[in-house]
Amino acid sequence: MTPDTAVRHQDHADHDAWGRLNPRLFLVNLSVVATPLATFAATTVITGGEINLQVLITLASFLMTCLVISGISTMRLLTTRYRVTDDRVELHKGWFFRSERSIPVDRIRSVDLTANPLHRIFGLTSLKVATGDQASSGGGLSLDGLSVRDAEALREQLSELRHARQGLATADPDSDATLAELDWAWLRYAPLTLWGVGGVFIAVGSVYRTLHEMKIDPLELGIVKDIEDRFGSVPLWYGILVTLLVIVVVGVAGSTATFIEGWGGYRLDRPETGLLRVRRGLLVTRSVSIEEKRLRGAEVAEPLLLRWAGGARLKAVASGLGDEDENSSRSRLTPPVPLALARRIAADVLRETDSPTTAAELAPHPRAALRRRINRALIWSVLLAAPFVGLGLWLTPVLVHTGWITAVVLFAAGVAFAFDAYRNLGHAVHGPYLVTRAGTFTRRTVAVQRDGIIGWSITRSVFQRRAGLLTLGAATAVGNGVYKVRDVRVGDGLAFAEETVPGLLAPFIERVPAGH
């Protein structure tokens, strides 16, 4: 059996043949071991050849860790076997701790492919068969180290088996099933995220901690000394301003690079009937499949900076995408794109003429909801300014002035956000969909199918009871699990629940006769 022919099922007898991972996975393991050696070389250059005992111990520990990881991967290469029969996928792996798993074809929800840079160098990829279990330790199986050709063949074979057993038709090969492709004009939205700036602090902190563990003082390095000698005499405000500017520039560059790496080669299409597939990634390639019969809606998310620029992101509201972390990653249907395009793609994905996230006339919420948000801004302003005032009464009047000025500024900003949050509130019933919108730092408009709502949750805080409000939560088995309609009047909320899913809430409502 050649390396690229681990899976070949050309006739019924081939179903009993066991496949193995590609031998090139051993080269990937050798590359992992090379990482600490490169780190040692870089450390030698940074320190000018002065390597102390602590550095050697740290690097030796790193090398041992990489050797253990490489050994585990090599053991997986030697012991993993898999095969596909007419009705199931079987996986056997392990030597000391033997593991055997068998998944019926009927339970397969998606077959995803992921390849990191090392895998791509050697022409390998990882294949994950998901069964839709929400727990991270649930069903499914992974094959880490197949050739790209074998992985694609295995995915096609599983798709054919699933279609044959479920009686599904295949897509017309002459039809254009592409819903969206990467447009490099979207790159203008890449810097509009806080992750780039936050990533700068995370990277600097990680490097500092690593050098500190090696007993290397970053402030004593030659390049830092040179900067201090050149710019040590500049005013403090100027140094702070330049530092912030550098952080912003590096953060924007990092956000742009992250966008290019994460969404390079992006394509959303229907490769076959009843299936959506998202392909993306420049260095780490990803291919995620979502069954349309498990798709229950769509979510348009507009982070604050992205919203100001007229952009948005689209996510699928679907079941069978794994636990919370997996769902957050696998439900992404688009990168940051123009808002109108996100809504159009939502309509195409849901097979609707108009996107339910825009066609619905959202009902406004009562003014009491605005008062709640203004009161919340006032409370936080007072709490954050109180320590300055307290210390000022004890130490110096300067802190008192600092406190009340801080309170005024925070309250003004809080009121602005409160009005924005209130304007973003809305809910409606649009055909087969419940539509709800809320949020200011990230405004989310969610359309979820009404027949997927399995229950209602009603919450009322002390302040909501005084204001005559409640928060209505639509419980579903998809996406986040509960989609909330926040701060509506009690009567309006109960009537809306009855209109959305007639009869579901009726057994729990006591009707009050007119005039009482």
mmCIF file of N, CA and C in Angstrom, residues 256-353:
data_model
loop_
_atom_site.group_PDB
_atom_site.id
_atom_site.type_symbol
_atom_site.label_atom_id
_atom_site.label_comp_id
_atom_site.label_asym_id
_atom_site.label_seq_id
_atom_site.Cartn_x
_atom_site.Cartn_y
_atom_site.Cartn_z
ATOM 1 N N THR A 256 -4.608 42.745 10.847
ATOM 2 C CA THR A 256 -4.633 42.519 9.401
ATOM 3 C C THR A 256 -4.019 41.167 9.048
ATOM 4 N N ALA A 257 -2.890 40.851 9.694
ATOM 5 C CA ALA A 257 -2.247 39.563 9.438
ATOM 6 C C ALA A 257 -3.152 38.409 9.872
ATOM 7 N N THR A 258 -3.845 38.585 11.009
ATOM 8 C CA THR A 258 -4.761 37.548 11.486
ATOM 9 C C THR A 258 -5.905 37.334 10.505
ATOM 10 N N PHE A 259 -6.426 38.428 9.953
ATOM 11 C CA PHE A 259 -7.502 38.311 8.953
ATOM 12 C C PHE A 259 -7.008 37.550 7.730
ATOM 13 N N ILE A 260 -5.831 37.910 7.242
ATOM 14 C CA ILE A 260 -5.291 37.260 6.038
ATOM 15 C C ILE A 260 -5.069 35.776 6.285
ATOM 16 N N GLU A 261 -4.500 35.442 7.456
ATOM 17 C CA GLU A 261 -4.236 34.034 7.756
ATOM 18 C C GLU A 261 -5.530 33.251 7.960
ATOM 19 N N GLY A 262 -6.477 33.857 8.682
ATOM 20 C CA GLY A 262 -7.696 33.121 9.014
ATOM 21 C C GLY A 262 -8.688 32.995 7.887
ATOM 22 N N TRP A 263 -8.709 34.003 6.972
ATOM 23 C CA TRP A 263 -9.753 34.009 5.947
ATOM 24 C C TRP A 263 -9.211 33.956 4.521
ATOM 25 N N GLY A 264 -7.913 33.786 4.355
ATOM 26 C CA GLY A 264 -7.365 33.613 3.015
ATOM 27 C C GLY A 264 -7.963 32.380 2.345
ATOM 28 N N GLY A 265 -8.350 32.516 1.087
ATOM 29 C CA GLY A 265 -8.967 31.393 0.372
ATOM 30 C C GLY A 265 -10.392 31.100 0.793
ATOM 31 N N TYR A 266 -11.079 32.069 1.438
ATOM 32 C CA TYR A 266 -12.436 31.852 1.947
ATOM 33 C C TYR A 266 -13.419 31.535 0.819
ATOM 34 N N ARG A 267 -14.297 30.591 1.093
ATOM 35 C CA ARG A 267 -15.353 30.206 0.148
ATOM 36 C C ARG A 267 -16.491 29.548 0.923
ATOM 37 N N LEU A 268 -17.697 30.014 0.698
ATOM 38 C CA LEU A 268 -18.913 29.426 1.269
ATOM 39 C C LEU A 268 -19.747 28.886 0.126
ATOM 40 N N ASP A 269 -20.035 27.582 0.165
ATOM 41 C CA ASP A 269 -20.791 26.995 -0.940
ATOM 42 C C ASP A 269 -21.643 25.834 -0.468
ATOM 43 N N ARG A 270 -22.419 25.310 -1.424
ATOM 44 C CA ARG A 270 -23.202 24.086 -1.214
ATOM 45 C C ARG A 270 -22.606 23.018 -2.125
ATOM 46 N N PRO A 271 -21.674 22.230 -1.612
ATOM 47 C CA PRO A 271 -21.058 21.214 -2.470
ATOM 48 C C PRO A 271 -22.013 20.087 -2.830
ATOM 49 N N GLU A 272 -23.084 19.940 -2.065
ATOM 50 C CA GLU A 272 -24.064 18.897 -2.343
ATOM 51 C C GLU A 272 -25.376 19.302 -1.710
ATOM 52 N N THR A 273 -26.429 18.611 -2.053
ATOM 53 C CA THR A 273 -27.745 18.932 -1.529
ATOM 54 C C THR A 273 -27.780 18.774 -0.013
ATOM 55 N N GLY A 274 -28.291 19.793 0.659
ATOM 56 C CA GLY A 274 -28.468 19.714 2.107
ATOM 57 C C GLY A 274 -27.215 19.952 2.914
ATOM 58 N N LEU A 275 -26.170 20.548 2.317
ATOM 59 C CA LEU A 275 -24.912 20.736 3.039
ATOM 60 C C LEU A 275 -24.301 22.084 2.707
ATOM 61 N N LEU A 276 -23.894 22.812 3.752
ATOM 62 C CA LEU A 276 -23.113 24.034 3.604
ATOM 63 C C LEU A 276 -21.673 23.725 3.967
ATOM 64 N N ARG A 277 -20.735 24.346 3.253
ATOM 65 C CA ARG A 277 -19.319 24.120 3.567
ATOM 66 C C ARG A 277 -18.572 25.453 3.540
ATOM 67 N N VAL A 278 -17.796 25.694 4.594
ATOM 68 C CA VAL A 278 -16.967 26.893 4.695
ATOM 69 C C VAL A 278 -15.512 26.460 4.621
ATOM 70 N N ARG A 279 -14.786 27.005 3.643
ATOM 71 C CA ARG A 279 -13.364 26.725 3.503
ATOM 72 C C ARG A 279 -12.605 28.031 3.680
ATOM 73 N N ARG A 280 -11.571 28.014 4.521
ATOM 74 C CA ARG A 280 -10.806 29.234 4.774
ATOM 75 C C ARG A 280 -9.456 28.876 5.371
ATOM 76 N N GLY A 281 -8.573 29.875 5.391
ATOM 77 C CA GLY A 281 -7.272 29.696 6.021
ATOM 78 C C GLY A 281 -6.133 29.763 5.032
ATOM 79 N N LEU A 282 -5.112 30.543 5.368
ATOM 80 C CA LEU A 282 -3.946 30.671 4.509
ATOM 81 C C LEU A 282 -2.851 29.712 4.953
ATOM 82 N N LEU A 283 -2.473 29.776 6.248
ATOM 83 C CA LEU A 283 -1.474 28.853 6.787
ATOM 84 C C LEU A 283 -2.139 27.616 7.374
ATOM 85 N N VAL A 284 -3.119 27.843 8.261
ATOM 86 C CA VAL A 284 -3.910 26.738 8.820
ATOM 87 C C VAL A 284 -5.216 26.678 8.042
ATOM 88 N N THR A 285 -5.361 25.677 7.188
ATOM 89 C CA THR A 285 -6.566 25.555 6.369
ATOM 90 C C THR A 285 -7.657 24.829 7.143
ATOM 91 N N ARG A 286 -8.885 25.278 6.937
ATOM 92 C CA ARG A 286 -10.034 24.703 7.631
ATOM 93 C C ARG A 286 -11.147 24.471 6.629
ATOM 94 N N SER A 287 -11.844 23.374 6.792
ATOM 95 C CA SER A 287 -13.006 23.063 5.959
ATOM 96 C C SER A 287 -14.092 22.528 6.882
ATOM 97 N N VAL A 288 -15.152 23.315 7.088
ATOM 98 C CA VAL A 288 -16.209 22.989 8.046
ATOM 99 C C VAL A 288 -17.510 22.764 7.288
ATOM 100 N N SER A 289 -18.199 21.675 7.607
ATOM 101 C CA SER A 289 -19.471 21.327 6.967
ATOM 102 C C SER A 289 -20.612 21.466 7.964
ATOM 103 N N ILE A 290 -21.752 21.985 7.500
ATOM 104 C CA ILE A 290 -22.948 22.153 8.329
ATOM 105 C C ILE A 290 -24.132 21.592 7.566
ATOM 106 N N GLU A 291 -24.832 20.639 8.147
ATOM 107 C CA GLU A 291 -26.034 20.090 7.529
ATOM 108 C C GLU A 291 -27.160 21.114 7.567
ATOM 109 N N GLU A 292 -27.801 21.360 6.426
ATOM 110 C CA GLU A 292 -28.864 22.361 6.385
ATOM 111 C C GLU A 292 -30.086 21.949 7.205
ATOM 112 N N LYS A 293 -30.316 20.669 7.339
ATOM 113 C CA LYS A 293 -31.469 20.259 8.136
ATOM 114 C C LYS A 293 -31.256 20.552 9.613
ATOM 115 N N ARG A 294 -30.010 20.829 10.015
ATOM 116 C CA ARG A 294 -29.720 21.212 11.393
ATOM 117 C C ARG A 294 -29.548 22.723 11.541
ATOM 118 N N LEU A 295 -29.727 23.444 10.455
ATOM 119 C CA LEU A 295 -29.635 24.898 10.483
ATOM 120 C C LEU A 295 -30.987 25.467 10.895
ATOM 121 N N ARG A 296 -30.992 26.248 11.962
ATOM 122 C CA ARG A 296 -32.242 26.780 12.507
ATOM 123 C C ARG A 296 -32.313 28.308 12.463
ATOM 124 N N GLY A 297 -31.312 28.958 11.878
ATOM 125 C CA GLY A 297 -31.357 30.406 11.811
ATOM 126 C C GLY A 297 -29.990 30.991 11.547
ATOM 127 N N ALA A 298 -29.880 32.303 11.725
ATOM 128 C CA ALA A 298 -28.625 33.002 11.475
ATOM 129 C C ALA A 298 -28.486 34.159 12.450
ATOM 130 N N GLU A 299 -27.247 34.535 12.710
ATOM 131 C CA GLU A 299 -26.957 35.644 13.619
ATOM 132 C C GLU A 299 -26.030 36.633 12.924
ATOM 133 N N VAL A 300 -26.438 37.897 12.879
ATOM 134 C CA VAL A 300 -25.608 38.975 12.348
ATOM 135 C C VAL A 300 -25.035 39.739 13.529
ATOM 136 N N ALA A 301 -23.710 39.689 13.681
ATOM 137 C CA ALA A 301 -23.026 40.345 14.805
ATOM 138 C C ALA A 301 -22.285 41.572 14.291
ATOM 139 N N GLU A 302 -22.467 42.702 15.018
ATOM 140 C CA GLU A 302 -21.834 43.959 14.632
ATOM 141 C C GLU A 302 -21.076 44.539 15.822
ATOM 142 N N PRO A 303 -19.807 44.168 16.003
ATOM 143 C CA PRO A 303 -18.998 44.824 17.044
ATOM 144 C C PRO A 303 -18.956 46.328 16.817
ATOM 145 N N LEU A 304 -18.746 47.086 17.894
ATOM 146 C CA LEU A 304 -18.928 48.538 17.869
ATOM 147 C C LEU A 304 -18.147 49.217 16.748
ATOM 148 N N LEU A 305 -16.826 49.008 16.699
ATOM 149 C CA LEU A 305 -16.015 49.658 15.674
ATOM 150 C C LEU A 305 -16.411 49.193 14.281
ATOM 151 N N LEU A 306 -16.708 47.911 14.154
ATOM 152 C CA LEU A 306 -17.120 47.370 12.858
ATOM 153 C C LEU A 306 -18.466 47.943 12.447
ATOM 154 N N ARG A 307 -19.356 48.150 13.405
ATOM 155 C CA ARG A 307 -20.674 48.726 13.103
ATOM 156 C C ARG A 307 -20.548 50.164 12.617
ATOM 157 N N TRP A 308 -19.643 50.928 13.231
ATOM 158 C CA TRP A 308 -19.443 52.308 12.784
ATOM 159 C C TRP A 308 -18.952 52.359 11.338
ATOM 160 N N ALA A 309 -18.232 51.320 10.917
ATOM 161 C CA ALA A 309 -17.716 51.272 9.551
ATOM 162 C C ALA A 309 -18.685 50.583 8.595
ATOM 163 N N GLY A 310 -19.868 50.171 9.091
ATOM 164 C CA GLY A 310 -20.863 49.538 8.231
ATOM 165 C C GLY A 310 -20.590 48.078 7.947
ATOM 166 N N GLY A 311 -19.868 47.403 8.851
ATOM 167 C CA GLY A 311 -19.536 45.997 8.648
ATOM 168 C C GLY A 311 -20.239 45.084 9.641
ATOM 169 N N ALA A 312 -20.160 43.785 9.392
ATOM 170 C CA ALA A 312 -20.798 42.795 10.265
ATOM 171 C C ALA A 312 -20.206 41.422 9.978
ATOM 172 N N ARG A 313 -20.496 40.476 10.865
ATOM 173 C CA ARG A 313 -20.117 39.071 10.669
ATOM 174 C C ARG A 313 -21.371 38.216 10.746
ATOM 175 N N LEU A 314 -21.358 37.114 10.021
ATOM 176 C CA LEU A 314 -22.515 36.213 9.980
ATOM 177 C C LEU A 314 -22.144 34.870 10.587
ATOM 178 N N LYS A 315 -23.017 34.370 11.473
ATOM 179 C CA LYS A 315 -22.820 33.062 12.089
ATOM 180 C C LYS A 315 -24.080 32.223 11.881
ATOM 181 N N ALA A 316 -23.890 30.925 11.823
ATOM 182 C CA ALA A 316 -25.012 29.996 11.696
ATOM 183 C C ALA A 316 -25.562 29.663 13.076
ATOM 184 N N VAL A 317 -26.859 29.574 13.175
ATOM 185 C CA VAL A 317 -27.520 29.067 14.379
ATOM 186 C C VAL A 317 -27.940 27.640 14.052
ATOM 187 N N ALA A 318 -27.146 26.688 14.524
ATOM 188 C CA ALA A 318 -27.357 25.294 14.126
ATOM 189 C C ALA A 318 -26.989 24.372 15.279
ATOM 190 N N SER A 319 -27.504 23.176 15.214
ATOM 191 C CA SER A 319 -27.152 22.141 16.183
ATOM 192 C C SER A 319 -26.050 21.264 15.597
ATOM 193 N N GLY A 320 -25.441 20.473 16.456
ATOM 194 C CA GLY A 320 -24.441 19.520 15.990
ATOM 195 C C GLY A 320 -23.085 20.118 15.706
ATOM 196 N N LEU A 321 -22.784 21.310 16.291
ATOM 197 C CA LEU A 321 -21.488 21.929 16.051
ATOM 198 C C LEU A 321 -20.550 21.807 17.246
ATOM 199 N N GLY A 322 -20.847 20.908 18.171
ATOM 200 C CA GLY A 322 -19.940 20.667 19.286
ATOM 201 C C GLY A 322 -20.251 21.531 20.491
ATOM 202 N N ASP A 323 -19.272 21.604 21.406
ATOM 203 C CA ASP A 323 -19.460 22.367 22.631
ATOM 204 C C ASP A 323 -19.377 23.857 22.341
ATOM 205 N N GLU A 324 -19.367 24.674 23.414
ATOM 206 C CA GLU A 324 -19.431 26.123 23.239
ATOM 207 C C GLU A 324 -18.262 26.665 22.438
ATOM 208 N N ASP A 325 -17.046 26.199 22.739
ATOM 209 C CA ASP A 325 -15.868 26.690 22.019
ATOM 210 C C ASP A 325 -15.897 26.268 20.557
ATOM 211 N N GLU A 326 -16.217 25.002 20.300
ATOM 212 C CA GLU A 326 -16.290 24.522 18.919
ATOM 213 C C GLU A 326 -17.393 25.239 18.145
ATOM 214 N N ASN A 327 -18.531 25.467 18.809
ATOM 215 C CA ASN A 327 -19.644 26.146 18.154
ATOM 216 C C ASN A 327 -19.253 27.555 17.751
ATOM 217 N N SER A 328 -18.525 28.259 18.631
ATOM 218 C CA SER A 328 -18.105 29.622 18.327
ATOM 219 C C SER A 328 -17.228 29.677 17.084
ATOM 220 N N SER A 329 -16.376 28.666 16.899
ATOM 221 C CA SER A 329 -15.465 28.652 15.758
ATOM 222 C C SER A 329 -16.131 28.102 14.498
ATOM 223 N N ARG A 330 -16.853 26.997 14.629
ATOM 224 C CA ARG A 330 -17.386 26.307 13.458
ATOM 225 C C ARG A 330 -18.646 26.963 12.904
ATOM 226 N N SER A 331 -19.297 27.844 13.674
ATOM 227 C CA SER A 331 -20.527 28.474 13.195
ATOM 228 C C SER A 331 -20.260 29.715 12.351
ATOM 229 N N ARG A 332 -18.994 30.145 12.201
ATOM 230 C CA ARG A 332 -18.687 31.350 11.431
ATOM 231 C C ARG A 332 -18.894 31.089 9.936
ATOM 232 N N LEU A 333 -19.758 31.884 9.344
ATOM 233 C CA LEU A 333 -20.038 31.730 7.914
ATOM 234 C C LEU A 333 -19.304 32.755 7.063
ATOM 235 N N THR A 334 -18.957 33.901 7.638
ATOM 236 C CA THR A 334 -18.258 34.937 6.884
ATOM 237 C C THR A 334 -17.224 35.618 7.762
ATOM 238 N N PRO A 335 -16.210 36.232 7.153
ATOM 239 C CA PRO A 335 -15.355 37.168 7.871
ATOM 240 C C PRO A 335 -16.099 38.488 8.027
ATOM 241 N N PRO A 336 -15.491 39.530 8.583
ATOM 242 C CA PRO A 336 -16.135 40.849 8.577
ATOM 243 C C PRO A 336 -16.390 41.307 7.139
ATOM 244 N N VAL A 337 -17.652 41.583 6.828
ATOM 245 C CA VAL A 337 -18.066 41.972 5.477
ATOM 246 C C VAL A 337 -19.034 43.147 5.599
ATOM 247 N N PRO A 338 -19.368 43.831 4.507
ATOM 248 C CA PRO A 338 -20.399 44.876 4.566
ATOM 249 C C PRO A 338 -21.708 44.323 5.109
ATOM 250 N N LEU A 339 -22.404 45.149 5.899
ATOM 251 C CA LEU A 339 -23.626 44.695 6.552
ATOM 252 C C LEU A 339 -24.664 44.198 5.546
ATOM 253 N N ALA A 340 -24.840 44.920 4.457
ATOM 254 C CA ALA A 340 -25.823 44.502 3.452
ATOM 255 C C ALA A 340 -25.472 43.136 2.874
ATOM 256 N N LEU A 341 -24.179 42.865 2.681
ATOM 257 C CA LEU A 341 -23.764 41.565 2.151
ATOM 258 C C LEU A 341 -24.000 40.466 3.171
ATOM 259 N N ALA A 342 -23.727 40.738 4.445
ATOM 260 C CA ALA A 342 -23.976 39.736 5.487
ATOM 261 C C ALA A 342 -25.453 39.346 5.517
ATOM 262 N N ARG A 343 -26.317 40.336 5.368
ATOM 263 C CA ARG A 343 -27.754 40.042 5.360
ATOM 264 C C ARG A 343 -28.156 39.264 4.111
ATOM 265 N N ARG A 344 -27.551 39.593 2.974
ATOM 266 C CA ARG A 344 -27.877 38.851 1.750
ATOM 267 C C ARG A 344 -27.446 37.397 1.847
ATOM 268 N N ILE A 345 -26.239 37.180 2.395
ATOM 269 C CA ILE A 345 -25.753 35.809 2.553
ATOM 270 C C ILE A 345 -26.644 35.049 3.531
ATOM 271 N N ALA A 346 -27.123 35.745 4.586
ATOM 272 C CA ALA A 346 -28.038 35.094 5.531
ATOM 273 C C ALA A 346 -29.294 34.612 4.825
ATOM 274 N N ALA A 347 -29.832 35.435 3.918
ATOM 275 C CA ALA A 347 -31.021 35.023 3.157
ATOM 276 C C ALA A 347 -30.715 33.835 2.264
ATOM 277 N N ASP A 348 -29.550 33.827 1.617
ATOM 278 C CA ASP A 348 -29.176 32.705 0.749
ATOM 279 C C ASP A 348 -28.993 31.426 1.555
ATOM 280 N N VAL A 349 -28.348 31.537 2.701
ATOM 281 C CA VAL A 349 -28.106 30.363 3.535
ATOM 282 C C VAL A 349 -29.418 29.764 4.026
ATOM 283 N N LEU A 350 -30.358 30.635 4.408
ATOM 284 C CA LEU A 350 -31.649 30.165 4.918
ATOM 285 C C LEU A 350 -32.649 29.875 3.808
ATOM 286 N N ARG A 351 -32.222 30.082 2.544
ATOM 287 C CA ARG A 351 -33.099 29.876 1.378
ATOM 288 C C ARG A 351 -34.362 30.733 1.474
ATOM 289 N N GLU A 352 -34.170 32.008 1.840
ATOM 290 C CA GLU A 352 -35.258 32.970 1.920
ATOM 291 C C GLU A 352 -35.046 34.061 0.879
ATOM 292 N N THR A 353 -36.142 34.673 0.449
ATOM 293 C CA THR A 353 -36.040 35.782 -0.499
ATOM 294 C C THR A 353 -35.404 36.999 0.151
#
